[in-house]
Amino acid sequence: MPTHRRAALVTLVAAALTLGTPSLAAPAAAAKAEAGADATASSDVYVAPTGDDHADGSARHPVRTLDRARDLVRARVAHQRADLTVHLAPGTYRRTGPLVLDARDSGGNGHKVIWQGTGDATLISGGRQVTGWQRVPGRAGLWSAPAPRGLSDTRQLYVDGVRAQRARGAVPVTLTQTATGYTASSDAIAHWKHPADAEFVYTSGEALWNVERNGLGQWTEPRCRIAAAEGTTITMTQPCWDNSNKRVEFPDIPGRTVSMVGPGKLTNGGKPSYVENAYELLDQPGEWYLDRSAHRVYYLPRKGETLGRADVEAAAAEKLVEGRGTADAPVHDITFKGVEFGYATWLTPSTAEGFSEIQAGYTITGDEGWATQGLCQYVEGGTCPFASWTKMPGNVSFAHGRHIDFADDVFAHLGASGLELGAGSTDSAVSGSVFTDISGNGVEVGGVDGQDPASGVQVTDNHLYGLPREYHGGVAILNGYTQHDTIAHNQIDHVGYSAVSLGWGGWPDKIGDPATPNPSHDNAVRNNLIFDYMQMLDDGGGIYTQGLTGTSMTDGEKVTGNVIHDQWGLGKNVYTDNGCTYETVEGNVLYNASYANVASRHTDYRDTLGNNDPTLVKDNWWEEGTADGDNKGLVTTGNQIMAGLSDVPSAVLDAAGLEPAYRHLLDRRTGALSVPEAPSRVGTSTAGADALWVTFNPAFADGGSPVTGYTARAYDAAGRQVAEQDVSAAEFKRTALIRLGVPEGSPVTVTVTARNARGESAPSLASAPLAPAAASTLPAAPTGPRLRTAATAATLAWTPPTATGDAEVVGYRVTVSDGRTPIDVTGRDVLVTRPSAKGMFRVIGGLRPGTRYTVTVAAVTAAGVGPAATVSATTTSTTQ
């Protein structure tokens, strides 16, 4: 597989006036020719970081700022006779606020205004350089520098284009939740320098082994800041606290929120997974902290970083470009090409508003948001439409934009979503661009208010990877209520949650109501390559859809020709969630999913017939092997069990992902090479009296060099290292486990590091303490075994045992009656499906047509192999 980084080589072709030497015999003619040349070139505008805003914006005399260039364009578009190009010379264009564009800055007379950069050499930056670094006395390895003038707050710091981690660590006290926050077991946090800077983070995901499920649903990671810490009383900021803990529930349906999305309050007693942004937590290379009152930045350099020579950037501006069109006066016919957008932040989560997440970066906001926002007809005073919550903004955004194009651009080192083509965006395109190192969603199209839907937006041939870096419930491409949109030929890899998310408002089917009406129709998601997704959270998919997708199978959503594989969390390759109607899933290649290749089935409550949401699942290559049939409108037909990629026509595989002209994007690199991000959510389980099994979410931000391996280290109660074990990245990807020998009897905590060619990451947050224990009771047998057969392959499906004895399931042993060596089933899905009792499946290849086989499956724990469940079936003949 090709690498997904490349150091960009930028060739700058600079336009210039070439002036001939006029002959002495014809000075008037020469002067006339020169005047004509100036008139021809006068429409274009030239900008350079060393320019002068008092200049005329010609090639010889460029202006300095984007705002001045915009004003020159504004004066010229009325007379436009061709595309007008704003030539951006190489360099950094620093912003304290957005370049604001409106209808006056649009192309005219059928021509475009093109903001043309020079690739990675042209950066529109919201950052401010941090200089003047000095060692901090008494703190080994710690450096500090004065915060740049005008920087009052930021959530992101970058060193040579590498994101630093806000200082974080385990919560140092035991917390008991109260109506306004917590009571702590000690006053330790109250003695911090600035406790009101600290932010609690609630990571969700499955409750795996001794890893907790916190947050507001397995797909979320909300955040709330401390308002005050006085003694043992910790008060949390409002409205974040109430919006995360007082969500309205139906009085007659205990535990069911009126929003129908997630729980009514933070789970697990409101326990945070970790705390972030405190000086006292600065203890790992790559961590930083901004002391706002002292106006100083603190940083612990990584190995090889020299702050005196490094470009250290604090993200300051919250918007870089903002297109402010309206329904009556849209901004239109504008292209950004060959531009990098970087070093912007988003400060709302640092305020009392916090980040009370619903799904995919949408949040509940406002003082009474929990009581009314998006609850519409279900509560008195509820705001409409149902499920209309607050969307994470884009650092580059357009509303009511027509013919807005982004091509050959880079969106990296950003603190909100990368690019937002919001309400009223029509006939626009995003192509040939890179999206990486973004805190939240990569690309956002449209919204969920049902007004002014986006239409005709094309997101094609882009590479999106290594995101979201901060708000881990974000997705690579978020598409709301839209029409005639196309998401095609993108490569999306190494992402924390779902890769593509479409639609909204389907949740009312949970209480027997029809999905919220919306204007969506004729959207297509085709020929994308998606892999290594859901590496942080659960309950998502490679392509996730919910709500109405159209008015019939004809104009409903089409998911075709995609290759989707290697999912880490609990979910599906293609996930048709609540209220998802009229979706066609056809001709895709789907494998290595934790729960299902295509799911789920829901009742269509728009009538009283008890039918399922109309869905067509046709002619896919997959592993789940569901038989053909029509289950009250859920039609499954022509799908083929694949035992390997050799079963799939090469033309289908070759057609997915970036088209040939765009595959150079896979080698494009942003920032210096660095060590990987630390792994997360480390869990342990007994592997016998003197060993533990260790699992974790692998690093999906690899620092520009592939992760080659991981190291698990165990520590006793005194903090002494007592064990260490390495595993290669390839082996971990297959097994999702490390076996770590530890001393008998005593509880230990475990951290994990990732390594690449650059070196070793900082350690992960530590696991909860666990003591190894002897295991002697075997697990029960799996239940419900089924064998779904084709001619030369069969899918074995089963439900994990609910009783596992005195150890957790770490694998399954499968035998086939043809005498082959038993098949050992391992992997991430083994670990995440057992606690939730979700079904599992595996393909058995190399079978003979028309032959009866008996297959057994048994669970494996530290105690050994348990009793087997048995199933028999006959493979189909080759003529069927």
PDB file of C-alpha atoms in Angstrom, residues 561-801:
ATOM      1  CA  GLY A 561     -18.205   0.937  -5.042  1.00  0.00           C
ATOM      2  CA  ASN A 562     -16.535   1.763  -1.717  1.00  0.00           C
ATOM      3  CA  VAL A 563     -13.780  -0.371  -0.177  1.00  0.00           C
ATOM      4  CA  ILE A 564     -14.077  -0.236   3.625  1.00  0.00           C
ATOM      5  CA  HIS A 565     -11.993  -2.337   5.982  1.00  0.00           C
ATOM      6  CA  ASP A 566     -10.171  -2.588   9.301  1.00  0.00           C
ATOM      7  CA  GLN A 567     -12.485  -1.116  11.863  1.00  0.00           C
ATOM      8  CA  TRP A 568     -11.225  -0.902  15.438  1.00  0.00           C
ATOM      9  CA  GLY A 569     -14.228   0.042  17.565  1.00  0.00           C
ATOM     10  CA  LEU A 570     -17.605  -1.638  17.838  1.00  0.00           C
ATOM     11  CA  GLY A 571     -19.631  -0.801  14.743  1.00  0.00           C
ATOM     12  CA  LYS A 572     -20.113  -1.539  11.062  1.00  0.00           C
ATOM     13  CA  ASN A 573     -18.574  -0.939   7.669  1.00  0.00           C
ATOM     14  CA  VAL A 574     -21.836   0.651   6.472  1.00  0.00           C
ATOM     15  CA  TYR A 575     -24.159   1.705   9.282  1.00  0.00           C
ATOM     16  CA  THR A 576     -27.790   2.465   8.451  1.00  0.00           C
ATOM     17  CA  ASP A 577     -28.931   3.880  11.762  1.00  0.00           C
ATOM     18  CA  ASN A 578     -32.278   5.126  13.074  1.00  0.00           C
ATOM     19  CA  GLY A 579     -34.830   6.155  10.473  1.00  0.00           C
ATOM     20  CA  CYS A 580     -32.477   5.530   7.554  1.00  0.00           C
ATOM     21  CA  THR A 581     -34.799   5.001   4.590  1.00  0.00           C
ATOM     22  CA  TYR A 582     -34.338   4.429   0.859  1.00  0.00           C
ATOM     23  CA  GLU A 583     -30.624   3.680   1.029  1.00  0.00           C
ATOM     24  CA  THR A 584     -28.965   1.526  -1.623  1.00  0.00           C
ATOM     25  CA  VAL A 585     -25.744  -0.240  -0.591  1.00  0.00           C
ATOM     26  CA  GLU A 586     -24.367  -1.812  -3.748  1.00  0.00           C
ATOM     27  CA  GLY A 587     -21.098  -3.115  -5.152  1.00  0.00           C
ATOM     28  CA  ASN A 588     -18.964  -2.339  -2.090  1.00  0.00           C
ATOM     29  CA  VAL A 589     -16.074  -4.370  -0.659  1.00  0.00           C
ATOM     30  CA  LEU A 590     -16.572  -4.686   3.096  1.00  0.00           C
ATOM     31  CA  TYR A 591     -14.394  -6.611   5.517  1.00  0.00           C
ATOM     32  CA  ASN A 592     -12.744  -6.636   8.947  1.00  0.00           C
ATOM     33  CA  ALA A 593     -15.670  -5.028  10.749  1.00  0.00           C
ATOM     34  CA  SER A 594     -16.341  -5.622  14.421  1.00  0.00           C
ATOM     35  CA  TYR A 595     -20.099  -6.161  14.321  1.00  0.00           C
ATOM     36  CA  ALA A 596     -21.515  -6.208  10.790  1.00  0.00           C
ATOM     37  CA  ASN A 597     -20.614  -5.273   7.269  1.00  0.00           C
ATOM     38  CA  VAL A 598     -24.021  -3.641   6.744  1.00  0.00           C
ATOM     39  CA  ALA A 599     -26.478  -2.892   9.567  1.00  0.00           C
ATOM     40  CA  SER A 600     -28.878  -2.083  11.180  1.00  0.00           C
ATOM     41  CA  ARG A 601     -32.523  -2.994  10.642  1.00  0.00           C
ATOM     42  CA  HIS A 602     -35.081  -0.478  11.927  1.00  0.00           C
ATOM     43  CA  THR A 603     -38.866  -0.268  11.743  1.00  0.00           C
ATOM     44  CA  ASP A 604     -40.342   2.337   9.415  1.00  0.00           C
ATOM     45  CA  TYR A 605     -42.892   4.206  11.531  1.00  0.00           C
ATOM     46  CA  ARG A 606     -44.279   6.373   8.742  1.00  0.00           C
ATOM     47  CA  ASP A 607     -47.103   3.877   8.388  1.00  0.00           C
ATOM     48  CA  THR A 608     -48.708   1.243  10.572  1.00  0.00           C
ATOM     49  CA  LEU A 609     -47.678  -1.756   8.461  1.00  0.00           C
ATOM     50  CA  GLY A 610     -44.696  -2.783  10.536  1.00  0.00           C
ATOM     51  CA  ASN A 611     -42.310  -2.715   7.584  1.00  0.00           C
ATOM     52  CA  ASN A 612     -38.613  -2.048   7.886  1.00  0.00           C
ATOM     53  CA  ASP A 613     -36.935   1.072   6.587  1.00  0.00           C
ATOM     54  CA  PRO A 614     -36.728   0.474   2.802  1.00  0.00           C
ATOM     55  CA  THR A 615     -33.117  -0.533   2.094  1.00  0.00           C
ATOM     56  CA  LEU A 616     -31.395  -2.410  -0.728  1.00  0.00           C
ATOM     57  CA  VAL A 617     -28.184  -4.316   0.030  1.00  0.00           C
ATOM     58  CA  LYS A 618     -27.027  -5.679  -3.298  1.00  0.00           C
ATOM     59  CA  ASP A 619     -24.004  -7.251  -5.020  1.00  0.00           C
ATOM     60  CA  ASN A 620     -21.485  -6.447  -2.301  1.00  0.00           C
ATOM     61  CA  TRP A 621     -18.390  -8.473  -1.492  1.00  0.00           C
ATOM     62  CA  TRP A 622     -18.502  -9.038   2.257  1.00  0.00           C
ATOM     63  CA  GLU A 623     -17.902 -11.413   5.135  1.00  0.00           C
ATOM     64  CA  GLU A 624     -21.161 -11.469   7.077  1.00  0.00           C
ATOM     65  CA  GLY A 625     -22.844 -13.713   4.515  1.00  0.00           C
ATOM     66  CA  THR A 626     -26.497 -12.797   5.167  1.00  0.00           C
ATOM     67  CA  ALA A 627     -28.753 -14.770   2.828  1.00  0.00           C
ATOM     68  CA  ASP A 628     -30.813 -13.201   0.061  1.00  0.00           C
ATOM     69  CA  GLY A 629     -34.278 -12.142   1.110  1.00  0.00           C
ATOM     70  CA  ASP A 630     -36.884  -9.427   1.502  1.00  0.00           C
ATOM     71  CA  ASN A 631     -37.454  -8.668   5.166  1.00  0.00           C
ATOM     72  CA  LYS A 632     -40.470  -6.352   4.875  1.00  0.00           C
ATOM     73  CA  GLY A 633     -38.631  -3.914   2.619  1.00  0.00           C
ATOM     74  CA  LEU A 634     -35.070  -4.656   3.686  1.00  0.00           C
ATOM     75  CA  VAL A 635     -33.884  -6.389   0.524  1.00  0.00           C
ATOM     76  CA  THR A 636     -30.642  -8.378   0.446  1.00  0.00           C
ATOM     77  CA  THR A 637     -29.603  -9.875  -2.865  1.00  0.00           C
ATOM     78  CA  GLY A 638     -26.600 -10.992  -4.857  1.00  0.00           C
ATOM     79  CA  ASN A 639     -23.965 -10.423  -2.187  1.00  0.00           C
ATOM     80  CA  GLN A 640     -20.878 -12.640  -2.240  1.00  0.00           C
ATOM     81  CA  ILE A 641     -18.890 -14.042   0.662  1.00  0.00           C
ATOM     82  CA  MET A 642     -15.222 -13.107   0.298  1.00  0.00           C
ATOM     83  CA  ALA A 643     -12.508 -15.187   1.888  1.00  0.00           C
ATOM     84  CA  GLY A 644      -9.853 -12.745   0.678  1.00  0.00           C
ATOM     85  CA  LEU A 645      -9.228  -9.900  -1.728  1.00  0.00           C
ATOM     86  CA  SER A 646      -8.514 -12.393  -4.493  1.00  0.00           C
ATOM     87  CA  ASP A 647     -12.267 -13.044  -4.552  1.00  0.00           C
ATOM     88  CA  VAL A 648     -12.914  -9.435  -5.588  1.00  0.00           C
ATOM     89  CA  PRO A 649     -12.411  -8.259  -9.191  1.00  0.00           C
ATOM     90  CA  SER A 650      -9.281  -6.121  -9.332  1.00  0.00           C
ATOM     91  CA  ALA A 651     -11.156  -3.440 -11.254  1.00  0.00           C
ATOM     92  CA  VAL A 652     -13.433  -2.900  -8.255  1.00  0.00           C
ATOM     93  CA  LEU A 653     -10.487  -2.519  -5.889  1.00  0.00           C
ATOM     94  CA  ASP A 654      -8.580  -0.266  -8.280  1.00  0.00           C
ATOM     95  CA  ALA A 655     -11.562   2.053  -8.717  1.00  0.00           C
ATOM     96  CA  ALA A 656     -11.769   2.879  -4.999  1.00  0.00           C
ATOM     97  CA  GLY A 657      -9.872   5.736  -3.458  1.00  0.00           C
ATOM     98  CA  LEU A 658      -7.895   8.477  -5.107  1.00  0.00           C
ATOM     99  CA  GLU A 659      -7.890   8.487  -8.865  1.00  0.00           C
ATOM    100  CA  PRO A 660      -4.447   8.213 -10.494  1.00  0.00           C
ATOM    101  CA  ALA A 661      -3.980  11.949 -11.016  1.00  0.00           C
ATOM    102  CA  TYR A 662      -4.393  12.527  -7.269  1.00  0.00           C
ATOM    103  CA  ARG A 663      -2.404   9.699  -5.714  1.00  0.00           C
ATOM    104  CA  HIS A 664       0.547  11.993  -5.095  1.00  0.00           C
ATOM    105  CA  LEU A 665      -1.506  13.288  -2.153  1.00  0.00           C
ATOM    106  CA  LEU A 666      -0.631  10.128  -0.240  1.00  0.00           C
ATOM    107  CA  ASP A 667       2.980  11.268  -0.002  1.00  0.00           C
ATOM    108  CA  ARG A 668       2.282  14.862   0.966  1.00  0.00           C
ATOM    109  CA  ARG A 669       3.558  15.670   4.452  1.00  0.00           C
ATOM    110  CA  THR A 670       2.594  18.452   6.825  1.00  0.00           C
ATOM    111  CA  GLY A 671       4.981  19.401   9.619  1.00  0.00           C
ATOM    112  CA  ALA A 672       8.262  17.880  10.709  1.00  0.00           C
ATOM    113  CA  LEU A 673       8.671  14.173  11.329  1.00  0.00           C
ATOM    114  CA  SER A 674       7.808  13.364  14.900  1.00  0.00           C
ATOM    115  CA  VAL A 675       7.185  10.527  17.291  1.00  0.00           C
ATOM    116  CA  PRO A 676       3.609   9.176  17.213  1.00  0.00           C
ATOM    117  CA  GLU A 677       0.759  10.274  19.409  1.00  0.00           C
ATOM    118  CA  ALA A 678       0.438   8.158  22.520  1.00  0.00           C
ATOM    119  CA  PRO A 679      -1.990   5.217  22.482  1.00  0.00           C
ATOM    120  CA  SER A 680      -5.163   5.558  24.529  1.00  0.00           C
ATOM    121  CA  ARG A 681      -7.725   3.646  26.598  1.00  0.00           C
ATOM    122  CA  VAL A 682      -5.371   1.001  27.947  1.00  0.00           C
ATOM    123  CA  GLY A 683      -7.161  -2.029  29.368  1.00  0.00           C
ATOM    124  CA  THR A 684      -5.862  -5.091  31.172  1.00  0.00           C
ATOM    125  CA  SER A 685      -7.179  -8.546  32.005  1.00  0.00           C
ATOM    126  CA  THR A 686      -5.661 -11.511  33.733  1.00  0.00           C
ATOM    127  CA  ALA A 687      -3.555 -13.868  31.671  1.00  0.00           C
ATOM    128  CA  GLY A 688      -2.795 -16.173  34.592  1.00  0.00           C
ATOM    129  CA  ALA A 689      -1.227 -15.793  38.011  1.00  0.00           C
ATOM    130  CA  ASP A 690       1.854 -13.979  36.701  1.00  0.00           C
ATOM    131  CA  ALA A 691       0.744 -12.161  33.570  1.00  0.00           C
ATOM    132  CA  LEU A 692      -1.762  -9.671  32.178  1.00  0.00           C
ATOM    133  CA  TRP A 693      -3.299  -9.249  28.774  1.00  0.00           C
ATOM    134  CA  VAL A 694      -2.978  -5.636  27.641  1.00  0.00           C
ATOM    135  CA  THR A 695      -5.047  -3.977  24.925  1.00  0.00           C
ATOM    136  CA  PHE A 696      -5.438  -0.343  23.876  1.00  0.00           C
ATOM    137  CA  ASN A 697      -6.561   1.983  21.135  1.00  0.00           C
ATOM    138  CA  PRO A 698      -3.573   2.350  18.800  1.00  0.00           C
ATOM    139  CA  ALA A 699      -2.096   5.685  17.827  1.00  0.00           C
ATOM    140  CA  PHE A 700      -3.779   7.009  14.683  1.00  0.00           C
ATOM    141  CA  ALA A 701      -1.559  10.091  14.425  1.00  0.00           C
ATOM    142  CA  ASP A 702       1.770   8.563  13.464  1.00  0.00           C
ATOM    143  CA  GLY A 703       3.954  11.676  13.295  1.00  0.00           C
ATOM    144  CA  GLY A 704       4.578  11.340   9.568  1.00  0.00           C
ATOM    145  CA  SER A 705       6.249   7.936   9.818  1.00  0.00           C
ATOM    146  CA  PRO A 706       4.357   4.639  10.157  1.00  0.00           C
ATOM    147  CA  VAL A 707       4.066   3.160  13.626  1.00  0.00           C
ATOM    148  CA  THR A 708       6.304   0.102  13.787  1.00  0.00           C
ATOM    149  CA  GLY A 709       5.587  -1.193  17.281  1.00  0.00           C
ATOM    150  CA  TYR A 710       4.336  -0.716  20.816  1.00  0.00           C
ATOM    151  CA  THR A 711       5.765  -1.245  24.300  1.00  0.00           C
ATOM    152  CA  ALA A 712       3.711  -2.040  27.390  1.00  0.00           C
ATOM    153  CA  ARG A 713       5.205  -1.303  30.817  1.00  0.00           C
ATOM    154  CA  ALA A 714       3.815  -2.285  34.213  1.00  0.00           C
ATOM    155  CA  TYR A 715       4.321  -0.312  37.434  1.00  0.00           C
ATOM    156  CA  ASP A 716       3.696  -1.293  41.030  1.00  0.00           C
ATOM    157  CA  ALA A 717       1.928   0.869  43.605  1.00  0.00           C
ATOM    158  CA  ALA A 718       5.179   2.701  44.377  1.00  0.00           C
ATOM    159  CA  GLY A 719       5.651   3.634  40.738  1.00  0.00           C
ATOM    160  CA  ARG A 720       8.518   1.216  40.079  1.00  0.00           C
ATOM    161  CA  GLN A 721       8.588  -0.474  36.679  1.00  0.00           C
ATOM    162  CA  VAL A 722       8.190  -4.214  37.162  1.00  0.00           C
ATOM    163  CA  ALA A 723       7.671  -5.505  33.602  1.00  0.00           C
ATOM    164  CA  GLU A 724       8.026  -4.568  29.957  1.00  0.00           C
ATOM    165  CA  GLN A 725       6.953  -6.179  26.677  1.00  0.00           C
ATOM    166  CA  ASP A 726       7.263  -5.126  23.028  1.00  0.00           C
ATOM    167  CA  VAL A 727       5.042  -6.052  20.102  1.00  0.00           C
ATOM    168  CA  SER A 728       5.273  -5.112  16.445  1.00  0.00           C
ATOM    169  CA  ALA A 729       2.517  -2.980  14.942  1.00  0.00           C
ATOM    170  CA  ALA A 730       1.657  -5.783  12.515  1.00  0.00           C
ATOM    171  CA  GLU A 731       1.287  -8.351  15.284  1.00  0.00           C
ATOM    172  CA  PHE A 732      -0.773  -6.014  17.445  1.00  0.00           C
ATOM    173  CA  LYS A 733      -3.079  -5.218  14.538  1.00  0.00           C
ATOM    174  CA  ARG A 734      -3.750  -8.948  14.156  1.00  0.00           C
ATOM    175  CA  THR A 735      -4.179  -9.832  17.831  1.00  0.00           C
ATOM    176  CA  ALA A 736      -4.995  -6.465  19.506  1.00  0.00           C
ATOM    177  CA  LEU A 737      -3.213  -7.906  22.575  1.00  0.00           C
ATOM    178  CA  ILE A 738       0.122  -7.873  24.374  1.00  0.00           C
ATOM    179  CA  ARG A 739       0.919 -10.536  26.966  1.00  0.00           C
ATOM    180  CA  LEU A 740       2.862  -8.906  29.781  1.00  0.00           C
ATOM    181  CA  GLY A 741       4.508 -10.946  32.507  1.00  0.00           C
ATOM    182  CA  VAL A 742       4.112  -9.271  35.923  1.00  0.00           C
ATOM    183  CA  PRO A 743       4.791 -10.250  39.538  1.00  0.00           C
ATOM    184  CA  GLU A 744       2.141 -12.425  41.133  1.00  0.00           C
ATOM    185  CA  GLY A 745      -0.469 -11.044  43.452  1.00  0.00           C
ATOM    186  CA  SER A 746       0.115  -7.285  43.471  1.00  0.00           C
ATOM    187  CA  PRO A 747      -1.935  -4.739  41.499  1.00  0.00           C
ATOM    188  CA  VAL A 748      -0.097  -2.965  38.713  1.00  0.00           C
ATOM    189  CA  THR A 749      -0.904  -0.189  36.312  1.00  0.00           C
ATOM    190  CA  VAL A 750       0.162  -0.314  32.668  1.00  0.00           C
ATOM    191  CA  THR A 751       1.142   2.353  30.162  1.00  0.00           C
ATOM    192  CA  VAL A 752       1.806   1.849  26.458  1.00  0.00           C
ATOM    193  CA  THR A 753       4.030   3.769  24.055  1.00  0.00           C
ATOM    194  CA  ALA A 754       4.103   3.736  20.258  1.00  0.00           C
ATOM    195  CA  ARG A 755       7.241   4.010  18.188  1.00  0.00           C
ATOM    196  CA  ASN A 756       8.179   4.896  14.637  1.00  0.00           C
ATOM    197  CA  ALA A 757      11.386   5.733  12.801  1.00  0.00           C
ATOM    198  CA  ARG A 758      11.603   9.000  14.733  1.00  0.00           C
ATOM    199  CA  GLY A 759      11.431   7.430  18.175  1.00  0.00           C
ATOM    200  CA  GLU A 760       9.049   6.578  21.001  1.00  0.00           C
ATOM    201  CA  SER A 761       5.887   8.440  21.948  1.00  0.00           C
ATOM    202  CA  ALA A 762       5.050   9.720  25.362  1.00  0.00           C
ATOM    203  CA  PRO A 763       3.397   7.020  27.464  1.00  0.00           C
ATOM    204  CA  SER A 764      -0.350   6.661  27.432  1.00  0.00           C
ATOM    205  CA  LEU A 765      -2.461   7.468  30.422  1.00  0.00           C
ATOM    206  CA  ALA A 766      -2.163   4.537  32.822  1.00  0.00           C
ATOM    207  CA  SER A 767      -4.659   1.728  33.057  1.00  0.00           C
ATOM    208  CA  ALA A 768      -6.661   1.131  36.202  1.00  0.00           C
ATOM    209  CA  PRO A 769      -4.795  -1.069  38.722  1.00  0.00           C
ATOM    210  CA  LEU A 770      -5.246  -4.811  38.338  1.00  0.00           C
ATOM    211  CA  ALA A 771      -3.585  -7.793  39.963  1.00  0.00           C
ATOM    212  CA  PRO A 772      -3.006 -10.946  37.909  1.00  0.00           C
ATOM    213  CA  ALA A 773      -4.926 -13.957  39.105  1.00  0.00           C
ATOM    214  CA  ALA A 774      -4.948 -17.643  38.365  1.00  0.00           C
ATOM    215  CA  ALA A 775      -7.812 -18.696  36.108  1.00  0.00           C
ATOM    216  CA  SER A 776      -9.276 -22.170  36.369  1.00  0.00           C
ATOM    217  CA  THR A 777     -12.957 -21.905  35.403  1.00  0.00           C
ATOM    218  CA  LEU A 778     -13.511 -22.341  31.693  1.00  0.00           C
ATOM    219  CA  PRO A 779     -15.873 -20.070  29.771  1.00  0.00           C
ATOM    220  CA  ALA A 780     -19.259 -21.263  28.642  1.00  0.00           C
ATOM    221  CA  ALA A 781     -19.886 -22.218  25.035  1.00  0.00           C
ATOM    222  CA  PRO A 782     -20.777 -19.539  22.467  1.00  0.00           C
ATOM    223  CA  THR A 783     -24.445 -19.526  21.506  1.00  0.00           C
ATOM    224  CA  GLY A 784     -26.468 -19.407  18.313  1.00  0.00           C
ATOM    225  CA  PRO A 785     -23.856 -20.735  15.859  1.00  0.00           C
ATOM    226  CA  ARG A 786     -24.825 -20.320  12.186  1.00  0.00           C
ATOM    227  CA  LEU A 787     -23.034 -21.350   9.022  1.00  0.00           C
ATOM    228  CA  ARG A 788     -23.908 -19.239   5.971  1.00  0.00           C
ATOM    229  CA  THR A 789     -22.558 -21.010   2.926  1.00  0.00           C
ATOM    230  CA  ALA A 790     -21.385 -20.172  -0.570  1.00  0.00           C
ATOM    231  CA  ALA A 791     -19.689 -22.582  -3.006  1.00  0.00           C
ATOM    232  CA  THR A 792     -16.127 -22.376  -1.691  1.00  0.00           C
ATOM    233  CA  ALA A 793     -16.522 -20.331   1.494  1.00  0.00           C
ATOM    234  CA  ALA A 794     -18.819 -20.024   4.474  1.00  0.00           C
ATOM    235  CA  THR A 795     -19.408 -17.431   7.169  1.00  0.00           C
ATOM    236  CA  LEU A 796     -19.437 -18.784  10.692  1.00  0.00           C
ATOM    237  CA  ALA A 797     -21.483 -16.524  12.974  1.00  0.00           C
ATOM    238  CA  TRP A 798     -22.031 -16.836  16.718  1.00  0.00           C
ATOM    239  CA  THR A 799     -22.833 -14.896  19.879  1.00  0.00           C
ATOM    240  CA  PRO A 800     -20.119 -14.706  22.552  1.00  0.00           C
ATOM    241  CA  PRO A 801     -20.735 -16.548  25.808  1.00  0.00           C
TER     242      PRO A 801
END
